[in-house]
Amino acid sequence: MFSVKCQSKARLDDKVAVITGCNTGIGKITAREFYKLGAKVIMACRDVNKAKQAVDDIVGEVKGEKLGQLVVEELDLSSFASIKRCAKRILEKETQINLLVNNAGVMMCPKSKTKEDFETHFGVNHMGHFLLTLLLLPKILNSAPARIVNVGSLAHIFGNINFDDINYEKRTYFSAFAYCQSKLANVLFSKELANRLKGTGVNVYCLHPGVINTDLGRTVDQVFFPGTWFLFKIFSYPIMKSPEQGAQTTLHCAIDETAGEQTGLYYSDCKVKSPSGRARDPELAKKFWEKSIEMAGLADYDMFKASDTIPEPLRDV
């Protein structure tokens, strides 16, 4: 009852959009809508078979003229090797990238680590997208005007970047706090990236999609007790959105004409909102950027130079 709808009538004919984690939920709806608007949609997903099924679902559901294309690429955001392989494949095949939607994510999962030993929430929700974005950035710059949309969460207001123990190696692990830290990371990354991209024609957005009825919380029962996620859905039902409703702010940031004149802002229900005080701290955003660059091993990489060639970090992949 409180949801809003993206009002833009803009089309994406001849545009290329990359969406992560879009075989289900709001990502799948986003892919469907981009396809309806004429875009070539690269569905970068961990489970290729589920992504192919999502393609079949969308093609079977959507009818009409001026439809786009749907292409599946394998992407495991918990592995830098997988991210680099995916980025290289996309850069080799595509002449432009007009939209990047960093949609994939994990929530409230048991304590675990990615291939590079990052705490899983931090590694997948932030570091994976951070690396992918910067590897694709030269071509995105070369395709300007372009947009980068990061799907965050209102949970960022409870987040804090613990620079001394980002990966929960010293402190007691709480999945909720780990998730909130990763969501604050999304907002800080968006803010600093937008600041560094001013004047380039590439705009950056971060958003809270709402409380969505998806399978994002499928691991919650492993953290607490069987049935926790079911109970959460029951008690959250009055404010819970469908995937269709939850995708609207992503669509707004990706195609709306007014949003196209903005960058570095935070959105909810298709409107600009104010994020937390920490998320608005420019010094924290800069410090976190530098830390992320170090952790991603990109200190010697010039990601802000528009280019149509394969960037140096991918030459030997």
mmCIF file of N, CA and C in Angstrom, residues 17-90:
data_model
loop_
_atom_site.group_PDB
_atom_site.id
_atom_site.type_symbol
_atom_site.label_atom_id
_atom_site.label_comp_id
_atom_site.label_asym_id
_atom_site.label_seq_id
_atom_site.Cartn_x
_atom_site.Cartn_y
_atom_site.Cartn_z
ATOM 1 N N ALA A 17 23.156 -3.272 -20.584
ATOM 2 C CA ALA A 17 23.039 -3.219 -19.127
ATOM 3 C C ALA A 17 23.578 -4.501 -18.513
ATOM 4 N N VAL A 18 24.372 -4.363 -17.475
ATOM 5 C CA VAL A 18 24.879 -5.507 -16.713
ATOM 6 C C VAL A 18 24.180 -5.509 -15.361
ATOM 7 N N ILE A 19 23.585 -6.632 -14.991
ATOM 8 C CA ILE A 19 22.899 -6.762 -13.700
ATOM 9 C C ILE A 19 23.448 -7.981 -12.978
ATOM 10 N N THR A 20 23.849 -7.826 -11.730
ATOM 11 C CA THR A 20 24.331 -8.969 -10.954
ATOM 12 C C THR A 20 23.179 -9.582 -10.156
ATOM 13 N N GLY A 21 23.241 -10.901 -9.997
ATOM 14 C CA GLY A 21 22.269 -11.598 -9.160
ATOM 15 C C GLY A 21 20.835 -11.400 -9.591
ATOM 16 N N CYS A 22 20.544 -11.678 -10.867
ATOM 17 C CA CYS A 22 19.208 -11.342 -11.377
ATOM 18 C C CYS A 22 18.433 -12.555 -11.867
ATOM 19 N N ASN A 23 18.698 -13.723 -11.292
ATOM 20 C CA ASN A 23 17.909 -14.894 -11.658
ATOM 21 C C ASN A 23 16.640 -15.011 -10.811
ATOM 22 N N THR A 24 16.507 -14.126 -9.815
ATOM 23 C CA THR A 24 15.343 -14.158 -8.936
ATOM 24 C C THR A 24 15.122 -12.774 -8.333
ATOM 25 N N GLY A 25 14.005 -12.588 -7.641
ATOM 26 C CA GLY A 25 13.749 -11.371 -6.881
ATOM 27 C C GLY A 25 13.718 -10.094 -7.700
ATOM 28 N N ILE A 26 14.134 -8.996 -7.069
ATOM 29 C CA ILE A 26 14.072 -7.696 -7.738
ATOM 30 C C ILE A 26 15.057 -7.611 -8.904
ATOM 31 N N GLY A 27 16.114 -8.390 -8.854
ATOM 32 C CA GLY A 27 17.055 -8.411 -9.964
ATOM 33 C C GLY A 27 16.419 -8.976 -11.218
ATOM 34 N N LYS A 28 15.630 -10.022 -11.051
ATOM 35 C CA LYS A 28 14.947 -10.636 -12.194
ATOM 36 C C LYS A 28 13.921 -9.668 -12.788
ATOM 37 N N ILE A 29 13.200 -8.957 -11.929
ATOM 38 C CA ILE A 29 12.244 -7.966 -12.410
ATOM 39 C C ILE A 29 12.969 -6.849 -13.158
ATOM 40 N N THR A 30 14.107 -6.419 -12.627
ATOM 41 C CA THR A 30 14.892 -5.380 -13.291
ATOM 42 C C THR A 30 15.337 -5.836 -14.674
ATOM 43 N N ALA A 31 15.822 -7.078 -14.757
ATOM 44 C CA ALA A 31 16.240 -7.633 -16.048
ATOM 45 C C ALA A 31 15.059 -7.680 -17.014
ATOM 46 N N ARG A 32 13.910 -8.095 -16.526
ATOM 47 C CA ARG A 32 12.713 -8.168 -17.365
ATOM 48 C C ARG A 32 12.323 -6.799 -17.914
ATOM 49 N N GLU A 33 12.361 -5.785 -17.043
ATOM 50 C CA GLU A 33 11.953 -4.452 -17.478
ATOM 51 C C GLU A 33 12.956 -3.851 -18.464
ATOM 52 N N PHE A 34 14.242 -4.053 -18.230
ATOM 53 C CA PHE A 34 15.249 -3.572 -19.184
ATOM 54 C C PHE A 34 15.056 -4.249 -20.541
ATOM 55 N N TYR A 35 14.763 -5.545 -20.514
ATOM 56 C CA TYR A 35 14.515 -6.309 -21.746
ATOM 57 C C TYR A 35 13.305 -5.740 -22.484
ATOM 58 N N LYS A 36 12.243 -5.415 -21.741
ATOM 59 C CA LYS A 36 11.044 -4.827 -22.345
ATOM 60 C C LYS A 36 11.348 -3.468 -22.961
ATOM 61 N N LEU A 37 12.316 -2.758 -22.390
ATOM 62 C CA LEU A 37 12.657 -1.413 -22.863
ATOM 63 C C LEU A 37 13.690 -1.424 -23.982
ATOM 64 N N GLY A 38 14.093 -2.617 -24.423
ATOM 65 C CA GLY A 38 14.963 -2.715 -25.588
ATOM 66 C C GLY A 38 16.438 -2.895 -25.326
ATOM 67 N N ALA A 39 16.837 -3.054 -24.069
ATOM 68 C CA ALA A 39 18.262 -3.172 -23.745
ATOM 69 C C ALA A 39 18.797 -4.584 -23.978
ATOM 70 N N LYS A 40 20.074 -4.664 -24.241
ATOM 71 C CA LYS A 40 20.764 -5.941 -24.174
ATOM 72 C C LYS A 40 21.163 -6.116 -22.717
ATOM 73 N N VAL A 41 20.618 -7.125 -22.068
ATOM 74 C CA VAL A 41 20.802 -7.320 -20.625
ATOM 75 C C VAL A 41 21.745 -8.485 -20.369
ATOM 76 N N ILE A 42 22.858 -8.195 -19.740
ATOM 77 C CA ILE A 42 23.805 -9.236 -19.352
ATOM 78 C C ILE A 42 23.488 -9.627 -17.915
ATOM 79 N N MET A 43 22.990 -10.846 -17.762
ATOM 80 C CA MET A 43 22.587 -11.343 -16.454
ATOM 81 C C MET A 43 23.764 -12.083 -15.825
ATOM 82 N N ALA A 44 24.486 -11.405 -14.947
ATOM 83 C CA ALA A 44 25.684 -11.962 -14.318
ATOM 84 C C ALA A 44 25.285 -12.652 -13.016
ATOM 85 N N CYS A 45 25.267 -13.983 -13.025
ATOM 86 C CA CYS A 45 24.726 -14.747 -11.902
ATOM 87 C C CYS A 45 25.652 -15.899 -11.520
ATOM 88 N N ARG A 46 25.601 -16.278 -10.253
ATOM 89 C CA ARG A 46 26.419 -17.388 -9.760
ATOM 90 C C ARG A 46 25.926 -18.724 -10.305
ATOM 91 N N ASP A 47 24.617 -18.929 -10.293
ATOM 92 C CA ASP A 47 24.033 -20.175 -10.767
ATOM 93 C C ASP A 47 23.558 -19.981 -12.211
ATOM 94 N N VAL A 48 24.333 -20.468 -13.149
ATOM 95 C CA VAL A 48 24.035 -20.270 -14.568
ATOM 96 C C VAL A 48 22.729 -20.953 -14.961
ATOM 97 N N ASN A 49 22.471 -22.138 -14.435
ATOM 98 C CA ASN A 49 21.242 -22.865 -14.786
ATOM 99 C C ASN A 49 19.993 -22.100 -14.340
ATOM 100 N N LYS A 50 20.050 -21.535 -13.137
ATOM 101 C CA LYS A 50 18.908 -20.747 -12.662
ATOM 102 C C LYS A 50 18.750 -19.471 -13.487
ATOM 103 N N ALA A 51 19.874 -18.907 -13.910
ATOM 104 C CA ALA A 51 19.815 -17.706 -14.747
ATOM 105 C C ALA A 51 19.187 -18.025 -16.103
ATOM 106 N N LYS A 52 19.551 -19.181 -16.658
ATOM 107 C CA LYS A 52 18.965 -19.576 -17.941
ATOM 108 C C LYS A 52 17.465 -19.831 -17.797
ATOM 109 N N GLN A 53 17.062 -20.384 -16.668
ATOM 110 C CA GLN A 53 15.637 -20.581 -16.421
ATOM 111 C C GLN A 53 14.925 -19.235 -16.312
ATOM 112 N N ALA A 54 15.605 -18.259 -15.680
ATOM 113 C CA ALA A 54 15.037 -16.913 -15.574
ATOM 114 C C ALA A 54 14.860 -16.293 -16.953
ATOM 115 N N VAL A 55 15.816 -16.529 -17.839
ATOM 116 C CA VAL A 55 15.706 -16.045 -19.218
ATOM 117 C C VAL A 55 14.471 -16.646 -19.879
ATOM 118 N N ASP A 56 14.300 -17.943 -19.730
ATOM 119 C CA ASP A 56 13.138 -18.621 -20.319
ATOM 120 C C ASP A 56 11.838 -18.054 -19.755
ATOM 121 N N ASP A 57 11.833 -17.794 -18.449
ATOM 122 C CA ASP A 57 10.642 -17.227 -17.806
ATOM 123 C C ASP A 57 10.302 -15.864 -18.394
ATOM 124 N N ILE A 58 11.321 -15.029 -18.507
ATOM 125 C CA ILE A 58 11.107 -13.660 -18.998
ATOM 126 C C ILE A 58 10.653 -13.668 -20.457
ATOM 127 N N VAL A 59 11.340 -14.450 -21.279
ATOM 128 C CA VAL A 59 10.982 -14.517 -22.706
ATOM 129 C C VAL A 59 9.565 -15.055 -22.886
ATOM 130 N N GLY A 60 9.191 -16.029 -22.044
ATOM 131 C CA GLY A 60 7.848 -16.590 -22.135
ATOM 132 C C GLY A 60 6.775 -15.629 -21.658
ATOM 133 N N GLU A 61 7.165 -14.739 -20.751
ATOM 134 C CA GLU A 61 6.203 -13.813 -20.156
ATOM 135 C C GLU A 61 6.033 -12.538 -20.964
ATOM 136 N N VAL A 62 7.119 -12.034 -21.530
ATOM 137 C CA VAL A 62 7.102 -10.726 -22.198
ATOM 138 C C VAL A 62 6.862 -10.887 -23.698
ATOM 139 N N LYS A 63 5.860 -10.209 -24.167
ATOM 140 C CA LYS A 63 5.558 -10.207 -25.597
ATOM 141 C C LYS A 63 5.539 -8.762 -26.090
ATOM 142 N N GLY A 64 5.828 -8.581 -27.353
ATOM 143 C CA GLY A 64 5.770 -7.234 -27.897
ATOM 144 C C GLY A 64 6.880 -6.973 -28.883
ATOM 145 N N GLU A 65 6.933 -5.743 -29.363
ATOM 146 C CA GLU A 65 7.947 -5.324 -30.309
ATOM 147 C C GLU A 65 9.059 -4.567 -29.593
ATOM 148 N N LYS A 66 10.158 -4.402 -30.272
ATOM 149 C CA LYS A 66 11.303 -3.647 -29.750
ATOM 150 C C LYS A 66 11.815 -4.204 -28.429
ATOM 151 N N LEU A 67 11.831 -5.512 -28.328
ATOM 152 C CA LEU A 67 12.399 -6.132 -27.136
ATOM 153 C C LEU A 67 13.919 -6.189 -27.273
ATOM 154 N N GLY A 68 14.592 -6.355 -26.147
ATOM 155 C CA GLY A 68 16.050 -6.393 -26.166
ATOM 156 C C GLY A 68 16.580 -7.811 -26.278
ATOM 157 N N GLN A 69 17.708 -8.064 -25.618
ATOM 158 C CA GLN A 69 18.333 -9.382 -25.576
ATOM 159 C C GLN A 69 18.642 -9.732 -24.129
ATOM 160 N N LEU A 70 18.704 -11.024 -23.850
ATOM 161 C CA LEU A 70 19.077 -11.516 -22.530
ATOM 162 C C LEU A 70 20.264 -12.466 -22.689
ATOM 163 N N VAL A 71 21.368 -12.150 -22.009
ATOM 164 C CA VAL A 71 22.592 -12.947 -22.114
ATOM 165 C C VAL A 71 23.049 -13.324 -20.711
ATOM 166 N N VAL A 72 23.381 -14.579 -20.498
ATOM 167 C CA VAL A 72 23.820 -15.049 -19.180
ATOM 168 C C VAL A 72 25.340 -15.135 -19.124
ATOM 169 N N GLU A 73 25.909 -14.603 -18.050
ATOM 170 C CA GLU A 73 27.336 -14.741 -17.773
ATOM 171 C C GLU A 73 27.503 -15.258 -16.344
ATOM 172 N N GLU A 74 28.429 -16.159 -16.149
ATOM 173 C CA GLU A 74 28.681 -16.698 -14.811
ATOM 174 C C GLU A 74 29.473 -15.701 -13.975
ATOM 175 N N LEU A 75 29.000 -15.462 -12.763
ATOM 176 C CA LEU A 75 29.673 -14.543 -11.848
ATOM 177 C C LEU A 75 29.471 -14.984 -10.412
ATOM 178 N N ASP A 76 30.564 -15.339 -9.758
ATOM 179 C CA ASP A 76 30.556 -15.665 -8.335
ATOM 180 C C ASP A 76 31.247 -14.523 -7.606
ATOM 181 N N LEU A 77 30.478 -13.687 -6.925
ATOM 182 C CA LEU A 77 31.033 -12.506 -6.272
ATOM 183 C C LEU A 77 31.887 -12.833 -5.052
ATOM 184 N N SER A 78 31.921 -14.092 -4.653
ATOM 185 C CA SER A 78 32.769 -14.483 -3.527
ATOM 186 C C SER A 78 34.163 -14.900 -3.991
ATOM 187 N N SER A 79 34.431 -14.756 -5.289
ATOM 188 C CA SER A 79 35.721 -15.166 -5.862
ATOM 189 C C SER A 79 36.253 -14.089 -6.802
ATOM 190 N N PHE A 80 37.417 -13.518 -6.481
ATOM 191 C CA PHE A 80 38.028 -12.528 -7.363
ATOM 192 C C PHE A 80 38.338 -13.135 -8.725
ATOM 193 N N ALA A 81 38.725 -14.405 -8.761
ATOM 194 C CA ALA A 81 39.045 -15.060 -10.027
ATOM 195 C C ALA A 81 37.814 -15.106 -10.916
ATOM 196 N N SER A 82 36.666 -15.456 -10.337
ATOM 197 C CA SER A 82 35.420 -15.499 -11.096
ATOM 198 C C SER A 82 35.018 -14.111 -11.570
ATOM 199 N N ILE A 83 35.166 -13.121 -10.708
ATOM 200 C CA ILE A 83 34.826 -11.742 -11.068
ATOM 201 C C ILE A 83 35.678 -11.271 -12.244
ATOM 202 N N LYS A 84 36.958 -11.565 -12.198
ATOM 203 C CA LYS A 84 37.858 -11.140 -13.280
ATOM 204 C C LYS A 84 37.539 -11.853 -14.585
ATOM 205 N N ARG A 85 37.224 -13.138 -14.507
ATOM 206 C CA ARG A 85 36.859 -13.871 -15.724
ATOM 207 C C ARG A 85 35.590 -13.296 -16.339
ATOM 208 N N CYS A 86 34.607 -13.008 -15.486
ATOM 209 C CA CYS A 86 33.351 -12.453 -15.960
ATOM 210 C C CYS A 86 33.574 -11.074 -16.587
ATOM 211 N N ALA A 87 34.325 -10.223 -15.904
ATOM 212 C CA ALA A 87 34.591 -8.880 -16.420
ATOM 213 C C ALA A 87 35.295 -8.947 -17.766
ATOM 214 N N LYS A 88 36.266 -9.839 -17.879
ATOM 215 C CA LYS A 88 37.010 -9.946 -19.135
ATOM 216 C C LYS A 88 36.104 -10.409 -20.266
ATOM 217 N N ARG A 89 35.242 -11.388 -19.998
ATOM 218 C CA ARG A 89 34.322 -11.866 -21.033
ATOM 219 C C ARG A 89 33.404 -10.740 -21.518
ATOM 220 N N ILE A 90 32.888 -9.974 -20.573
ATOM 221 C CA ILE A 90 31.992 -8.873 -20.934
ATOM 222 C C ILE A 90 32.736 -7.822 -21.754
#
